[in-house]
Amino acid sequence: MELQTELDSLDAQHMRRSLRSVEQNEGARLQVQGKPLLNFSSNNYLGLARHPQVVDAVRQVLDHWGAGTGSSRLISGTSVIHHDLEQALAAFMETEAALVFPSGYMANLGVVTALVGEGDAIIMDRLCHASLIDAARLSGARLFIYGHADLAEAERALKRTASYRRRLLVSDSLFSMDGDFAPLPELAALAQQAGAITILDEAHAIGIWGEHGRGARAMADQTSDWDVVVGTLSKALGSQGGFVCGSQALIDTLINKARSFIYTTGLSPTCVAAAHAALSLIQEDSVPRKRLHGLAHYLREGLRGLGFDTLDSESQIVPILLGSAEKALTCAAHLEGAGIYAPAIRPPTIHAGECRIRFSVTAEHTEKDIDQLVNALSRWRKS
Ligand code: PMP
């Protein structure tokens, strides 16, 4: 059958993907096929997914609201707890308003397609997340991709698109596969000069970077320079769901036009409660965030000391660039043999020839865990 031929061809190119069931997942450790492994692949950066106060908040809301909302947000799927979370997110992100979506992917789809369409232009970094690329394609606007963090190319694209009706300049703040930050002040200034709307995806930075974990735009003192900020509830916040922050007019536009908000069931009360509890914890306690920064630095230094190319990583996301899919798979298999879980990252997640292992450090790791990883990679280098 044709599908099987396609799968076989993926296999032959080392590009086939498959699911692996995790049997236990606690702290920085998980168990797969009966084998305990040290996990370097989680976005639960602060360990809040299992924090006792988060779990307790979910238990309480389950008793009162049950498991599901039973309706889309515009029908009867908006409860007071959705409203409270949206107010808390807007206050945290220092914007007028916020809107919660069932996932960060859907938040990106919703905001881009609500703002632009045919006759408009989107100017976007080459390494933006797949959800932003999909959003751009779905919108019908013309897409202009500039080289990664290449300000001169971004400026040229803004000039070339001067005659378009509306333009969006879109970037991740912290790039999910390279672990580096976008040049935020420079990008915002270019967009402002050109009169383009700015969208910043802070999925990997919220909770980790900036004062109180407000994200990279807060770190760069850029809170008011980005028109739209997208975040997720599913990484540092340890829950599930996504959100968009901005002006009240933006949020009202999304409620009226964002199809990935309108035509889907409202986010489960359990996700809402978990995210709200996690948001409070993030603001109360900076210790896990600081601990994470220290551990990430320790890992980057260890890997660079071994001579690995960690690209321009400056964050808790630390890749090692390996090139071919085969090499990345061999490295991942070696690590698994050494008790470490960190899958190979291959196209289409990244560009061809840029296969890598992407390590994500969490506050639940210890220096000893990082030593175990660095030692395993040192042995692989020598093998
Ligand atoms: N944006 C970025 C930069 C991401 O890395 C991700 C998730 N990998 C998303 C958006 C989507 O978020 P979610 O998992 O909540 O759908």
Short mmCIF file of C-alpha atoms and ligand atoms in Angstrom, two decimals:
data_model
loop_
_atom_site.label_atom_id
_atom_site.label_comp_id
_atom_site.label_asym_id
_atom_site.label_seq_id
_atom_site.Cartn_x
_atom_site.Cartn_y
_atom_site.Cartn_z
CA MET A 1 0.00 0.00 0.00
CA GLU A 2 1.18 3.52 -0.80
CA LEU A 3 1.21 4.66 2.85
CA GLN A 4 3.41 1.74 3.83
CA THR A 5 5.83 2.58 1.01
CA GLU A 6 6.07 6.13 2.31
CA LEU A 7 6.73 4.88 5.85
CA ASP A 8 9.40 2.48 4.59
CA SER A 9 11.05 5.32 2.74
CA LEU A 10 11.06 7.45 5.92
CA ASP A 11 12.66 4.50 7.70
CA ALA A 12 15.37 4.18 5.06
CA GLN A 13 16.21 7.90 5.45
CA HIS A 14 16.32 7.66 9.30
CA MET A 15 13.34 10.01 9.38
CA ARG A 16 10.58 7.77 10.68
CA ARG A 17 9.07 8.77 14.01
CA SER A 18 7.20 6.64 16.48
CA LEU A 19 5.58 7.06 19.88
CA ARG A 20 7.11 5.74 23.06
CA SER A 21 4.97 5.22 26.14
CA VAL A 22 6.27 6.63 29.38
CA GLU A 23 5.32 4.42 32.31
CA GLN A 24 6.30 6.79 35.09
CA ASN A 25 7.30 10.44 35.07
CA GLU A 26 8.49 12.00 38.28
CA GLY A 27 10.91 14.86 38.78
CA ALA A 28 13.78 14.66 36.31
CA ARG A 29 13.26 10.93 35.86
CA LEU A 30 11.01 8.77 33.77
CA GLN A 31 10.57 5.10 33.02
CA VAL A 32 10.28 3.68 29.51
CA GLN A 33 9.91 -0.08 28.81
CA GLY A 34 10.76 -0.82 32.45
CA LYS A 35 13.97 1.19 32.27
CA PRO A 36 14.57 4.22 34.52
CA LEU A 37 16.01 7.16 32.57
CA LEU A 38 17.21 10.64 33.39
CA ASN A 39 14.97 12.98 31.37
CA PHE A 40 16.57 15.84 29.42
CA SER A 41 13.61 16.36 27.08
CA SER A 42 10.95 18.04 29.22
CA ASN A 43 9.50 21.54 28.94
CA ASN A 44 8.16 21.28 32.49
CA TYR A 45 11.07 23.57 33.26
CA LEU A 46 10.19 24.39 36.88
CA GLY A 47 8.69 21.04 37.82
CA LEU A 48 5.31 22.70 38.44
CA ALA A 49 3.29 19.97 36.68
CA ARG A 50 3.49 17.93 39.88
CA HIS A 51 3.91 20.67 42.46
CA PRO A 52 1.68 19.84 45.49
CA GLN A 53 -0.09 23.23 45.36
CA VAL A 54 -0.82 22.78 41.65
CA VAL A 55 -2.14 19.25 42.13
CA ASP A 56 -4.25 20.41 45.08
CA ALA A 57 -5.76 23.26 43.03
CA VAL A 58 -6.75 20.73 40.35
CA ARG A 59 -8.39 18.44 42.93
CA GLN A 60 -10.47 21.30 44.30
CA VAL A 61 -11.63 22.50 40.92
CA LEU A 62 -12.53 18.96 39.86
CA ASP A 63 -15.01 18.71 42.73
CA HIS A 64 -16.63 22.01 41.81
CA TRP A 65 -16.43 22.16 38.00
CA GLY A 66 -15.83 18.57 36.88
CA ALA A 67 -13.50 17.50 34.09
CA GLY A 68 -14.73 19.42 31.05
CA THR A 69 -16.48 22.67 30.11
CA GLY A 70 -18.88 20.95 27.74
CA SER A 71 -19.07 23.88 25.34
CA SER A 72 -17.11 26.37 23.31
CA ARG A 73 -16.10 29.60 25.02
CA LEU A 74 -18.69 31.78 23.23
CA ILE A 75 -21.57 29.45 24.11
CA SER A 76 -21.37 28.34 27.78
CA GLY A 77 -17.73 27.26 28.06
CA THR A 78 -16.45 30.43 29.75
CA SER A 79 -16.49 30.09 33.52
CA VAL A 80 -15.41 32.56 36.18
CA ILE A 81 -12.16 30.61 36.54
CA HIS A 82 -11.33 31.24 32.86
CA HIS A 83 -12.02 34.91 33.43
CA ASP A 84 -9.86 34.99 36.60
CA LEU A 85 -6.94 33.26 34.85
CA GLU A 86 -7.15 35.69 31.92
CA GLN A 87 -7.08 38.66 34.28
CA ALA A 88 -4.11 37.19 36.16
CA LEU A 89 -2.23 36.55 32.89
CA ALA A 90 -2.85 40.11 31.67
CA ALA A 91 -1.64 41.54 35.01
CA PHE A 92 1.43 39.28 34.95
CA MET A 93 2.31 40.18 31.36
CA GLU A 94 1.48 43.85 31.96
CA THR A 95 -1.02 44.10 29.12
CA GLU A 96 -4.63 45.31 29.05
CA ALA A 97 -6.13 41.90 28.44
CA ALA A 98 -5.47 38.21 27.77
CA LEU A 99 -7.31 35.29 26.17
CA VAL A 100 -6.77 31.59 26.85
CA PHE A 101 -6.78 28.99 24.03
CA PRO A 102 -6.75 25.15 24.25
CA SER A 103 -3.04 25.14 23.26
CA GLY A 104 -0.18 27.45 22.34
CA TYR A 105 -0.38 26.04 18.80
CA MET A 106 -4.01 27.16 18.55
CA ALA A 107 -3.19 30.55 20.07
CA ASN A 108 -0.68 31.18 17.28
CA LEU A 109 -3.09 29.94 14.59
CA GLY A 110 -5.85 32.12 16.01
CA VAL A 111 -4.00 35.38 16.40
CA VAL A 112 -2.22 35.37 13.03
CA THR A 113 -5.29 34.37 11.01
CA ALA A 114 -7.46 36.91 12.84
CA LEU A 115 -5.08 39.76 12.05
CA VAL A 116 -4.02 39.16 8.45
CA GLY A 117 -5.28 37.63 5.22
CA GLU A 118 -4.92 38.01 1.46
CA GLY A 119 -3.23 41.29 0.53
CA ASP A 120 -1.25 41.38 3.81
CA ALA A 121 2.34 40.35 4.57
CA ILE A 122 4.02 38.40 7.37
CA ILE A 123 7.73 38.86 8.05
CA MET A 124 9.14 36.02 10.10
CA ASP A 125 12.43 34.56 11.39
CA ARG A 126 13.55 31.34 9.64
CA LEU A 127 13.52 29.47 12.96
CA CYS A 128 10.05 30.47 14.16
CA HIS A 129 7.98 27.65 15.63
CA ALA A 130 5.97 25.40 13.27
CA SER A 131 2.70 26.77 14.66
CA LEU A 132 3.60 30.27 13.44
CA ILE A 133 4.57 28.97 10.01
CA ASP A 134 1.33 26.98 9.78
CA ALA A 135 -0.59 30.07 10.93
CA ALA A 136 1.04 32.18 8.24
CA ARG A 137 0.20 29.63 5.52
CA LEU A 138 -3.39 29.31 6.73
CA SER A 139 -3.89 33.09 6.84
CA GLY A 140 -3.44 33.56 3.08
CA ALA A 141 -1.06 36.49 3.69
CA ARG A 142 2.25 36.54 1.77
CA LEU A 143 5.07 35.10 3.89
CA PHE A 144 8.56 36.65 3.88
CA ILE A 145 11.17 34.64 5.82
CA TYR A 146 14.38 36.33 6.95
CA GLY A 147 17.59 34.56 8.03
CA HIS A 148 17.81 33.66 11.70
CA ALA A 149 18.12 36.88 13.75
CA ASP A 150 19.28 38.67 10.59
CA LEU A 151 18.26 42.29 11.18
CA ALA A 152 19.44 43.52 7.78
CA GLU A 153 17.24 40.93 6.03
CA ALA A 154 14.30 41.73 8.30
CA GLU A 155 14.69 45.41 7.44
CA ARG A 156 14.83 44.64 3.71
CA ALA A 157 11.66 42.54 3.99
CA LEU A 158 9.90 45.39 5.80
CA LYS A 159 10.92 47.80 3.04
CA ARG A 160 9.86 45.40 0.27
CA THR A 161 6.42 45.00 1.81
CA ALA A 162 5.74 48.72 2.35
CA SER A 163 2.80 48.66 -0.09
CA TYR A 164 0.96 45.77 1.60
CA ARG A 165 -2.26 46.59 3.45
CA ARG A 166 -1.15 45.28 6.85
CA ARG A 167 2.14 43.75 7.94
CA LEU A 168 3.06 41.52 10.87
CA LEU A 169 6.59 41.12 12.16
CA VAL A 170 6.67 37.78 13.99
CA SER A 171 9.37 36.16 16.11
CA ASP A 172 9.93 33.64 18.87
CA SER A 173 11.65 35.37 21.81
CA LEU A 174 13.58 32.25 22.86
CA PHE A 175 14.07 29.84 19.97
CA SER A 176 12.84 26.37 20.84
CA MET A 177 15.49 24.33 19.03
CA ASP A 178 18.55 26.61 19.26
CA GLY A 179 18.09 28.08 22.74
CA ASP A 180 19.10 31.61 21.73
CA PHE A 181 17.17 34.87 22.08
CA ALA A 182 15.91 37.09 19.24
CA PRO A 183 17.34 40.63 19.10
CA LEU A 184 14.14 42.08 20.56
CA PRO A 185 14.89 45.82 20.88
CA GLU A 186 16.27 46.00 17.34
CA LEU A 187 13.37 44.03 15.82
CA ALA A 188 10.77 46.11 17.65
CA ALA A 189 12.46 49.33 16.50
CA LEU A 190 12.50 48.18 12.86
CA ALA A 191 8.83 47.20 13.01
CA GLN A 192 7.88 50.48 14.66
CA GLN A 193 9.68 52.51 11.98
CA ALA A 194 7.91 50.51 9.28
CA GLY A 195 4.50 50.68 10.98
CA ALA A 196 4.22 46.86 11.24
CA ILE A 197 2.32 45.03 13.98
CA THR A 198 4.63 42.97 16.23
CA ILE A 199 3.90 39.45 17.53
CA LEU A 200 6.23 37.75 19.98
CA ASP A 201 6.00 34.06 20.90
CA GLU A 202 7.30 33.77 24.47
CA ALA A 203 6.46 30.06 24.91
CA HIS A 204 9.89 29.07 26.25
CA ALA A 205 10.73 32.28 28.10
CA ILE A 206 7.66 32.88 30.28
CA GLY A 207 8.26 31.74 33.84
CA ILE A 208 12.01 31.46 33.27
CA TRP A 209 13.36 34.78 32.00
CA GLY A 210 12.81 38.42 32.95
CA GLU A 211 11.76 39.89 36.26
CA HIS A 212 9.33 37.53 38.05
CA GLY A 213 9.54 35.27 34.99
CA ARG A 214 7.61 37.73 32.79
CA GLY A 215 9.58 36.63 29.73
CA ALA A 216 12.31 37.85 27.43
CA ARG A 217 10.55 41.07 26.49
CA ALA A 218 10.53 42.05 30.16
CA MET A 219 14.22 41.10 30.39
CA ALA A 220 14.95 43.44 27.46
CA ASP A 221 12.81 46.19 29.04
CA GLN A 222 10.46 45.92 26.07
CA THR A 223 7.14 45.31 27.77
CA SER A 224 5.24 47.91 25.78
CA ASP A 225 7.11 47.53 22.48
CA TRP A 226 5.38 44.35 21.31
CA ASP A 227 1.73 44.58 20.28
CA VAL A 228 0.90 40.91 20.77
CA VAL A 229 2.49 38.33 23.05
CA VAL A 230 1.72 34.62 22.76
CA GLY A 231 2.47 32.18 25.56
CA THR A 232 1.74 28.64 26.54
CA LEU A 233 0.43 27.16 29.77
CA SER A 234 2.17 23.88 28.96
CA LYS A 235 5.86 24.53 29.57
CA ALA A 236 7.09 26.43 32.66
CA LEU A 237 3.49 26.63 33.91
CA GLY A 238 3.26 22.84 33.84
CA SER A 239 -0.37 22.68 32.66
CA GLN A 240 -1.87 22.68 29.16
CA GLY A 241 -3.24 25.46 26.98
CA GLY A 242 -2.04 28.67 25.37
CA PHE A 243 -2.76 32.39 25.65
CA VAL A 244 -2.54 35.70 23.85
CA CYS A 245 -1.91 39.03 25.62
CA GLY A 246 -2.35 42.54 24.25
CA SER A 247 -4.81 45.43 24.07
CA GLN A 248 -8.52 45.00 24.86
CA ALA A 249 -9.26 45.72 21.19
CA LEU A 250 -6.94 42.85 20.17
CA ILE A 251 -8.59 40.41 22.56
CA ASP A 252 -12.09 41.49 21.44
CA THR A 253 -10.97 40.94 17.83
CA LEU A 254 -9.79 37.41 18.69
CA ILE A 255 -13.07 36.59 20.45
CA ASN A 256 -14.84 37.59 17.22
CA LYS A 257 -12.45 36.32 14.57
CA ALA A 258 -9.99 33.68 15.82
CA ARG A 259 -11.44 30.43 14.52
CA SER A 260 -9.16 28.25 16.68
CA PHE A 261 -10.73 30.00 19.69
CA ILE A 262 -14.33 30.12 18.50
CA TYR A 263 -14.86 26.62 17.10
CA THR A 264 -13.44 24.48 19.89
CA THR A 265 -14.41 23.53 23.42
CA GLY A 266 -13.27 25.83 26.22
CA LEU A 267 -10.09 24.80 28.03
CA SER A 268 -10.71 22.18 30.73
CA PRO A 269 -11.21 23.60 34.27
CA THR A 270 -8.40 21.35 35.50
CA CYS A 271 -5.92 22.98 33.09
CA VAL A 272 -7.17 26.43 34.07
CA ALA A 273 -6.75 25.72 37.79
CA ALA A 274 -3.30 24.18 37.37
CA ALA A 275 -2.07 27.12 35.29
CA HIS A 276 -3.43 29.69 37.72
CA ALA A 277 -1.81 27.98 40.72
CA ALA A 278 1.49 27.72 38.83
CA LEU A 279 1.33 31.39 37.84
CA SER A 280 1.04 32.36 41.53
CA LEU A 281 3.97 30.10 42.48
CA ILE A 282 6.18 31.58 39.76
CA GLN A 283 5.58 35.09 41.09
CA GLU A 284 6.14 34.09 44.72
CA ASP A 285 9.36 32.12 44.37
CA SER A 286 12.33 32.98 42.17
CA VAL A 287 14.57 30.23 43.61
CA PRO A 288 13.69 27.46 41.07
CA ARG A 289 14.19 29.88 38.17
CA LYS A 290 17.60 30.96 39.43
CA ARG A 291 18.58 27.37 40.11
CA LEU A 292 17.62 26.52 36.52
CA HIS A 293 19.79 29.34 35.13
CA GLY A 294 22.78 28.03 37.09
CA LEU A 295 22.27 24.43 35.94
CA ALA A 296 21.83 25.47 32.30
CA HIS A 297 25.06 27.45 32.45
CA TYR A 298 26.81 24.42 33.97
CA LEU A 299 25.58 22.19 31.11
CA ARG A 300 26.52 24.68 28.37
CA GLU A 301 30.04 24.99 29.79
CA GLY A 302 30.38 21.19 30.09
CA LEU A 303 29.31 20.58 26.49
CA ARG A 304 31.43 23.40 25.08
CA GLY A 305 34.37 22.02 27.08
CA LEU A 306 33.95 18.72 25.18
CA GLY A 307 34.04 20.63 21.88
CA PHE A 308 30.35 20.25 20.94
CA ASP A 309 28.69 22.93 18.84
CA THR A 310 25.93 24.24 21.11
CA LEU A 311 25.00 26.96 18.56
CA ASP A 312 24.31 30.29 20.28
CA SER A 313 22.41 28.79 23.19
CA GLU A 314 22.11 31.15 26.15
CA SER A 315 19.27 29.44 27.94
CA GLN A 316 17.82 26.25 29.46
CA ILE A 317 17.55 24.85 25.91
CA VAL A 318 20.97 23.49 24.97
CA PRO A 319 21.38 21.74 21.60
CA ILE A 320 24.38 19.88 20.26
CA LEU A 321 24.52 20.13 16.50
CA LEU A 322 25.34 16.76 14.90
CA GLY A 323 24.36 17.14 11.23
CA SER A 324 22.89 13.93 9.83
CA ALA A 325 19.81 12.15 11.16
CA GLU A 326 21.81 8.94 11.44
CA LYS A 327 24.41 10.56 13.68
CA ALA A 328 21.76 12.16 15.89
CA LEU A 329 19.97 8.80 16.24
CA THR A 330 23.23 7.02 17.11
CA CYS A 331 24.00 9.61 19.78
CA ALA A 332 20.48 9.36 21.26
CA ALA A 333 20.78 5.55 21.38
CA HIS A 334 24.15 5.81 23.12
CA LEU A 335 22.67 8.20 25.70
CA GLU A 336 19.75 5.87 26.31
CA GLY A 337 22.24 3.07 26.94
CA ALA A 338 23.83 5.36 29.53
CA GLY A 339 20.45 5.91 31.25
CA ILE A 340 19.60 9.27 29.63
CA TYR A 341 16.49 10.17 27.63
CA ALA A 342 17.05 12.89 24.99
CA PRO A 343 15.62 12.03 21.57
CA ALA A 344 17.18 13.05 18.25
CA ILE A 345 15.64 16.13 16.63
CA ARG A 346 15.21 15.70 12.88
CA PRO A 347 13.40 17.39 9.96
CA PRO A 348 10.77 18.73 9.64
CA THR A 349 11.26 20.06 13.19
CA ILE A 350 14.59 21.52 12.08
CA HIS A 351 16.15 22.12 8.65
CA ALA A 352 17.85 19.23 6.77
CA GLY A 353 21.50 18.72 7.76
CA GLU A 354 20.96 20.44 11.12
CA CYS A 355 19.98 17.33 13.14
CA ARG A 356 20.79 17.56 16.79
CA ILE A 357 20.05 16.46 20.29
CA ARG A 358 18.23 19.18 22.20
CA PHE A 359 18.73 19.02 25.94
CA SER A 360 16.32 20.91 28.15
CA VAL A 361 17.43 21.56 31.68
CA THR A 362 14.86 21.82 34.45
CA ALA A 363 14.99 23.05 38.05
CA GLU A 364 14.55 19.41 39.08
CA HIS A 365 17.96 18.38 37.71
CA THR A 366 21.05 18.35 39.90
CA GLU A 367 24.68 19.04 39.03
CA LYS A 368 25.22 15.31 39.40
CA ASP A 369 22.62 14.67 36.68
CA ILE A 370 24.42 17.10 34.37
CA ASP A 371 27.76 15.42 35.14
CA GLN A 372 26.17 12.08 34.16
CA LEU A 373 25.07 13.55 30.82
CA VAL A 374 28.40 15.25 30.08
CA ASN A 375 30.34 12.08 30.97
CA ALA A 376 28.10 9.96 28.73
CA LEU A 377 28.68 12.36 25.82
CA SER A 378 32.41 12.37 26.48
CA ARG A 379 32.43 8.56 26.18
CA TRP A 380 30.39 8.77 22.95
CA ARG A 381 32.87 11.27 21.47
CA LYS A 382 35.73 8.87 22.16
CA SER A 383 33.90 5.75 20.89
N1 PMP B 1 5.43 28.21 20.34
C1 PMP B 1 6.62 27.64 20.57
C2 PMP B 1 7.85 28.45 20.36
C3 PMP B 1 6.69 26.30 20.99
O1 PMP B 1 7.87 25.72 21.19
C4 PMP B 1 5.49 25.57 21.18
C5 PMP B 1 5.47 24.13 21.68
N2 PMP B 1 6.48 23.34 21.29
C6 PMP B 1 4.29 26.22 20.92
C7 PMP B 1 4.28 27.53 20.52
C8 PMP B 1 2.98 25.48 21.06
O2 PMP B 1 2.61 25.40 22.39
P1 PMP B 1 1.65 24.23 22.90
O3 PMP B 1 2.52 23.05 23.19
O4 PMP B 1 1.00 24.81 24.12
O5 PMP B 1 0.68 23.96 21.80
#
